[in-house]
Coordinates of C-alpha atoms in Angstrom, one line a residue:
M1 CA -21.4 -1.8 -15.8
T2 CA -24.7 -0.1 -15.6
A3 CA -25.4 3.3 -14.1
A4 CA -27.3 1.8 -11.1
L5 CA -24.4 -0.6 -10.4
K6 CA -21.9 2.1 -10.6
N7 CA -23.8 4.2 -8.2
Y8 CA -24.3 1.1 -5.8
H9 CA -20.3 0.6 -5.8
A10 CA -19.8 4.3 -5.3
R11 CA -21.9 4.3 -2.2
M12 CA -20.0 1.2 -0.9
Q13 CA -16.7 3.0 -1.7
R14 CA -17.8 5.8 0.5
V15 CA -18.1 3.5 3.4
L16 CA -14.5 2.0 2.8
E17 CA -13.2 5.6 2.7
H18 CA -15.2 6.5 5.8
I19 CA -13.7 3.5 7.7
D20 CA -10.3 4.5 6.6
Q21 CA -10.7 8.0 8.0
H22 CA -12.2 6.9 11.2
L23 CA -10.4 3.8 12.3
D24 CA -9.8 5.6 15.8
G25 CA -13.4 6.2 16.3
E26 CA -16.8 4.6 16.7
L27 CA -17.6 2.5 13.5
N28 CA -21.1 1.1 14.1
L29 CA -23.7 -0.4 11.7
E30 CA -26.0 2.5 11.9
A31 CA -23.4 5.2 11.2
L32 CA -21.9 3.2 8.2
S33 CA -25.4 2.5 6.7
D34 CA -26.1 6.2 6.8
V35 CA -22.8 6.9 4.9
A36 CA -24.0 4.5 2.2
A37 CA -27.6 5.8 2.3
F38 CA -28.8 2.2 2.8
S39 CA -31.2 0.6 5.2
K40 CA -29.4 -0.5 8.4
Y41 CA -31.7 -3.6 8.5
H42 CA -30.0 -4.8 5.3
F43 CA -26.6 -3.1 5.1
H44 CA -24.6 -5.9 6.8
R45 CA -25.9 -8.4 4.5
Q46 CA -25.1 -6.1 1.5
F47 CA -21.6 -5.5 2.7
T48 CA -20.9 -9.2 3.2
A49 CA -22.3 -10.1 -0.2
L50 CA -20.2 -7.5 -2.0
F51 CA -16.9 -7.8 -0.2
G52 CA -16.8 -11.4 0.9
L53 CA -16.4 -10.8 4.6
S54 CA -18.6 -9.3 7.3
L55 CA -18.4 -5.6 8.2
H56 CA -17.2 -6.4 11.7
R57 CA -14.1 -8.5 10.3
Y58 CA -13.4 -5.9 7.7
I59 CA -13.0 -3.1 10.4
Q60 CA -11.0 -5.4 12.6
L61 CA -8.5 -6.1 9.7
A62 CA -8.3 -2.6 8.6
R63 CA -7.3 -1.5 12.2
M64 CA -4.9 -4.4 12.4
K65 CA -3.4 -3.7 9.1
R66 CA -2.5 0.0 10.2
A67 CA -1.5 -1.4 13.6
S68 CA 1.0 -3.8 12.0
Y69 CA 2.5 -1.1 9.7
Q70 CA 2.9 1.1 12.8
L71 CA 4.6 -1.7 14.7
A72 CA 7.0 -2.6 11.8
F73 CA 7.8 0.8 10.2
R74 CA 7.0 3.4 12.8
D75 CA 9.1 2.7 16.0
A76 CA 8.4 6.0 17.4
I77 CA 4.9 5.0 18.3
S78 CA 4.4 2.9 21.4
V79 CA 2.6 -0.4 21.5
T80 CA 0.1 1.2 24.0
E81 CA -0.7 4.0 21.5
I82 CA -1.1 1.5 18.7
A83 CA -3.3 -0.8 20.8
M84 CA -5.6 2.2 21.7
D85 CA -5.7 3.4 18.0
A86 CA -6.9 -0.2 17.1
G87 CA -9.8 0.2 19.3
Y88 CA -8.5 -1.8 22.3
E89 CA -9.0 -0.6 25.8
A90 CA -5.7 -2.3 27.1
P91 CA -2.4 -3.5 25.6
D92 CA -3.0 -7.0 26.7
A93 CA -6.1 -7.4 24.9
F94 CA -4.5 -6.0 21.8
A95 CA -1.5 -8.4 22.2
R96 CA -3.9 -11.4 22.7
A97 CA -5.7 -10.4 19.4
F98 CA -2.6 -9.7 17.5
R99 CA -0.9 -13.0 18.5
Q100 CA -4.1 -14.9 17.6
R101 CA -4.1 -13.5 14.1
F102 CA -0.5 -13.4 13.3
G103 CA 1.3 -16.0 15.6
Q104 CA 3.6 -13.2 17.1
S105 CA 3.2 -10.8 19.9
P106 CA 3.3 -7.1 19.1
Q107 CA 6.7 -6.7 20.7
V108 CA 8.2 -9.7 18.7
F109 CA 6.6 -8.5 15.4
R110 CA 8.0 -5.2 15.8
K111 CA 11.6 -6.6 16.2
S112 CA 11.3 -9.5 13.8
P113 CA 8.1 -9.8 11.7
D114 CA 7.1 -13.1 10.2
W115 CA 5.5 -11.8 7.1
E116 CA 4.1 -15.1 5.6
P117 CA 1.2 -15.5 8.1
W118 CA 0.6 -11.7 8.0
L119 CA 0.2 -11.9 4.2
A120 CA -2.2 -14.9 4.7
A121 CA -4.2 -13.2 7.3
F122 CA -4.9 -10.1 5.2
G123 CA -5.7 -12.0 2.0
P124 CA -9.5 -11.6 2.3
F125 CA -9.2 -7.9 3.3
D126 CA -6.9 -7.2 0.3
N127 CA -9.2 -9.0 -2.0
A128 CA -12.3 -7.0 -0.7
R129 CA -10.4 -3.7 -1.5
R130 CA -8.7 -4.4 -4.8
K131 CA -10.8 -7.1 -6.6
R132 CA -14.4 -6.0 -5.7
M133 CA -14.0 -2.3 -6.2
Q134 CA -11.0 -2.2 -8.6
K135 CA -10.3 1.2 -10.3
T136 CA -10.8 1.4 -14.0
Y137 CA -8.1 3.5 -15.9
T138 CA -8.4 5.4 -19.1
A139 CA -5.9 7.1 -21.4
Q140 CA -7.1 10.5 -19.8
D141 CA -5.3 9.3 -16.6
V142 CA -1.9 9.1 -18.2
T143 CA 0.4 12.0 -18.8
I144 CA 3.6 12.2 -20.5
R145 CA 6.4 14.2 -18.7
E146 CA 10.0 15.1 -19.4
L147 CA 11.8 14.4 -16.2
P148 CA 15.3 15.4 -14.9
P149 CA 17.8 12.7 -13.8
T150 CA 17.3 12.0 -9.8
T151 CA 20.2 10.9 -7.8
V152 CA 19.2 8.3 -5.2
A153 CA 20.4 6.0 -2.4
I154 CA 19.5 2.5 -3.4
M155 CA 18.9 -0.6 -1.1
Q156 CA 18.3 -3.7 -3.3
H157 CA 15.7 -6.3 -2.3
Q158 CA 16.6 -9.7 -3.8
G159 CA 14.4 -12.8 -3.1
D160 CA 10.8 -13.7 -2.2
P161 CA 8.4 -10.7 -2.3
A162 CA 6.9 -12.0 0.9
T163 CA 10.1 -10.9 2.8
L164 CA 10.1 -7.4 1.3
G165 CA 8.8 -6.1 4.6
T166 CA 12.1 -7.0 6.3
T167 CA 13.9 -5.1 3.6
I168 CA 11.8 -2.1 4.1
Q169 CA 12.5 -2.2 7.8
R170 CA 16.2 -2.1 7.2
F171 CA 15.9 0.8 4.6
I172 CA 13.8 2.8 7.1
A173 CA 16.5 2.2 9.8
W174 CA 19.2 3.2 7.4
R175 CA 17.4 6.3 6.3
K176 CA 17.0 7.4 9.9
S177 CA 20.7 6.9 10.6
V178 CA 21.8 9.3 7.8
G179 CA 18.8 11.8 8.1
L180 CA 17.0 11.1 4.9
N181 CA 13.5 11.8 6.2
P182 CA 10.8 11.0 3.6
K183 CA 9.3 14.5 4.2
I184 CA 12.4 15.9 2.6
S185 CA 13.8 13.0 0.6
A186 CA 11.4 11.5 -1.9
T187 CA 10.8 7.7 -1.9
F188 CA 10.9 5.5 -5.1
N189 CA 10.8 1.9 -5.9
I190 CA 12.3 0.5 -9.1
F191 CA 10.6 -2.8 -10.4
H192 CA 13.2 -5.0 -12.0
S193 CA 10.9 -8.1 -12.2
D194 CA 7.3 -9.1 -12.3
P195 CA 6.4 -11.2 -9.1
R196 CA 3.8 -13.0 -11.2
M197 CA 6.3 -14.1 -13.7
T198 CA 9.6 -14.4 -11.6
P199 CA 10.6 -17.2 -9.4
P200 CA 10.7 -15.9 -5.8
A201 CA 14.3 -16.3 -5.4
E202 CA 15.0 -14.1 -8.6
F203 CA 12.6 -11.4 -7.6
R204 CA 14.3 -8.1 -7.5
L205 CA 13.0 -4.6 -6.4
D206 CA 15.1 -1.5 -5.6
L207 CA 14.1 0.7 -2.5
C208 CA 15.3 4.4 -3.2
A209 CA 15.6 7.7 -1.3
R210 CA 16.5 10.9 -3.2
T211 CA 19.8 12.5 -2.0
D212 CA 22.3 14.8 -3.4
R213 CA 24.9 13.5 -0.9
P214 CA 27.4 10.7 -1.6
V215 CA 26.4 7.5 0.1
E216 CA 29.1 6.4 2.6
P217 CA 30.1 2.7 2.7
N218 CA 27.6 0.9 5.1
V219 CA 26.9 -2.6 6.3
E220 CA 23.5 -2.4 4.8
G221 CA 24.8 -2.3 1.3
V222 CA 23.1 0.8 0.3
R223 CA 24.7 2.4 -2.8
S224 CA 24.4 5.7 -4.8
G225 CA 22.6 5.4 -8.1
T226 CA 20.6 7.5 -10.7
I227 CA 17.1 7.2 -11.9
P228 CA 17.7 8.6 -15.5
G229 CA 15.7 11.6 -16.9
G230 CA 13.8 11.6 -20.0
R231 CA 10.3 11.1 -21.2
C232 CA 7.8 9.0 -19.1
A233 CA 4.2 8.0 -19.2
V234 CA 2.9 8.7 -15.7
L235 CA -0.2 7.2 -14.0
R236 CA -1.1 8.6 -10.6
V237 CA -2.5 5.8 -8.4
V238 CA -4.7 6.6 -5.3
G239 CA -5.8 4.5 -2.6
E240 CA -3.6 1.3 -3.2
V241 CA -1.4 0.6 -0.2
D242 CA 0.4 -2.5 -1.5
D243 CA -0.8 -3.4 -5.0
L244 CA 0.2 -1.5 -8.2
E245 CA -0.4 -4.6 -10.4
P246 CA -3.7 -3.2 -12.0
A247 CA -2.2 0.2 -12.8
A248 CA 1.0 -1.2 -14.3
L249 CA -1.2 -3.9 -16.3
Y250 CA -3.1 -1.0 -17.7
L251 CA 0.1 0.8 -18.8
Y252 CA 1.6 -2.3 -20.5
R253 CA -1.6 -3.9 -21.8
D254 CA -3.9 -1.1 -22.8
W255 CA -2.2 2.2 -22.9
L256 CA 1.2 1.5 -24.5
P257 CA -0.2 -0.5 -27.6
S258 CA -2.6 2.3 -28.3
S259 CA -0.2 5.2 -27.7
G260 CA 2.2 4.6 -30.5
E261 CA 5.0 5.1 -28.0
E262 CA 8.1 2.7 -27.5
L263 CA 9.6 1.7 -24.2
G264 CA 12.9 3.2 -23.0
D265 CA 15.8 1.3 -21.5
F266 CA 14.9 1.7 -17.8
P267 CA 12.5 -0.4 -15.7
L268 CA 9.1 0.6 -14.5
Y269 CA 9.4 2.6 -11.3
C270 CA 7.2 4.6 -8.8
Q271 CA 7.4 7.5 -6.4
H272 CA 5.6 7.4 -3.1
I273 CA 3.8 10.8 -2.8
T274 CA 2.1 9.9 0.6
L275 CA 2.9 6.8 2.6
F276 CA 0.6 4.5 4.7
P277 CA 0.1 4.5 7.7
D278 CA 0.8 8.2 7.8
A279 CA -1.9 8.8 5.4
S280 CA -5.3 6.9 5.5
A281 CA -5.4 4.0 3.1
H282 CA -7.7 5.7 0.6
E283 CA -5.5 8.7 0.7
V284 CA -2.2 6.9 -0.3
V285 CA -0.9 8.5 -3.5
K286 CA 1.7 6.9 -5.7
E287 CA 2.9 7.9 -9.2
L288 CA 3.8 5.0 -11.6
F289 CA 6.5 6.0 -14.4
L290 CA 6.9 4.0 -17.6
P291 CA 10.1 5.2 -19.3
L292 CA 9.8 6.0 -23.1
K293 CA 12.0 6.6 -25.8

């Protein structure tokens, strides 16, 4: 990539970060073209050409993605608050737009989300964020750490990755019931299978919360477990809400063969340092751990 193209992409990346930070505010063409330092007369076409969807639609989808996360995973926030934060003057206008896009009212989605149309609706948005402006990793981004064992409570997700959101809802509800707030209890995922290579019915991922307390028998099937200590290659990932695939691919395809290291006997896992929608999308931080011998 030429220096000029890198600079062009960096200016567009500033726009995406500005949108993330100001979803509650005014996001007009003139202000955003100023952020990118491009002419307002051409910026809309530049944005559409690079990202594959219009600026207006991108902003709508960014607001709707945050709203849907708040509905599904943050039940302390009212539907009215979520509607206002998404830029709607009244809850009924938000409800119409939400139903039109996802096929469910906000209230129904909050209770029992249908994730398949949700994933389909955000396909163009997710593609714009991760494919057009994908981060490039280097060996300097990877550190090797010696880590202590971590005792955790584990809820297993087994089945289609498209239904993972429902398992997350159940896990959040269980954590609340036992007082494992993410602010004091670190959140981990253990990746037992690759969704690209695994039949949907066989896909497995563990949702984990750090705890030193024993896990009492429960109807949700949450059990005690341990993330073993030892040496790990660690890659810090910033600004990816849902997709860790590029970072994982870099570790396996590029970093590992050139490092001289050998893999350990525990799956790839990650820790969520900050969580969306509590943090803006570009401020979400995860650390990806590749266990080593």
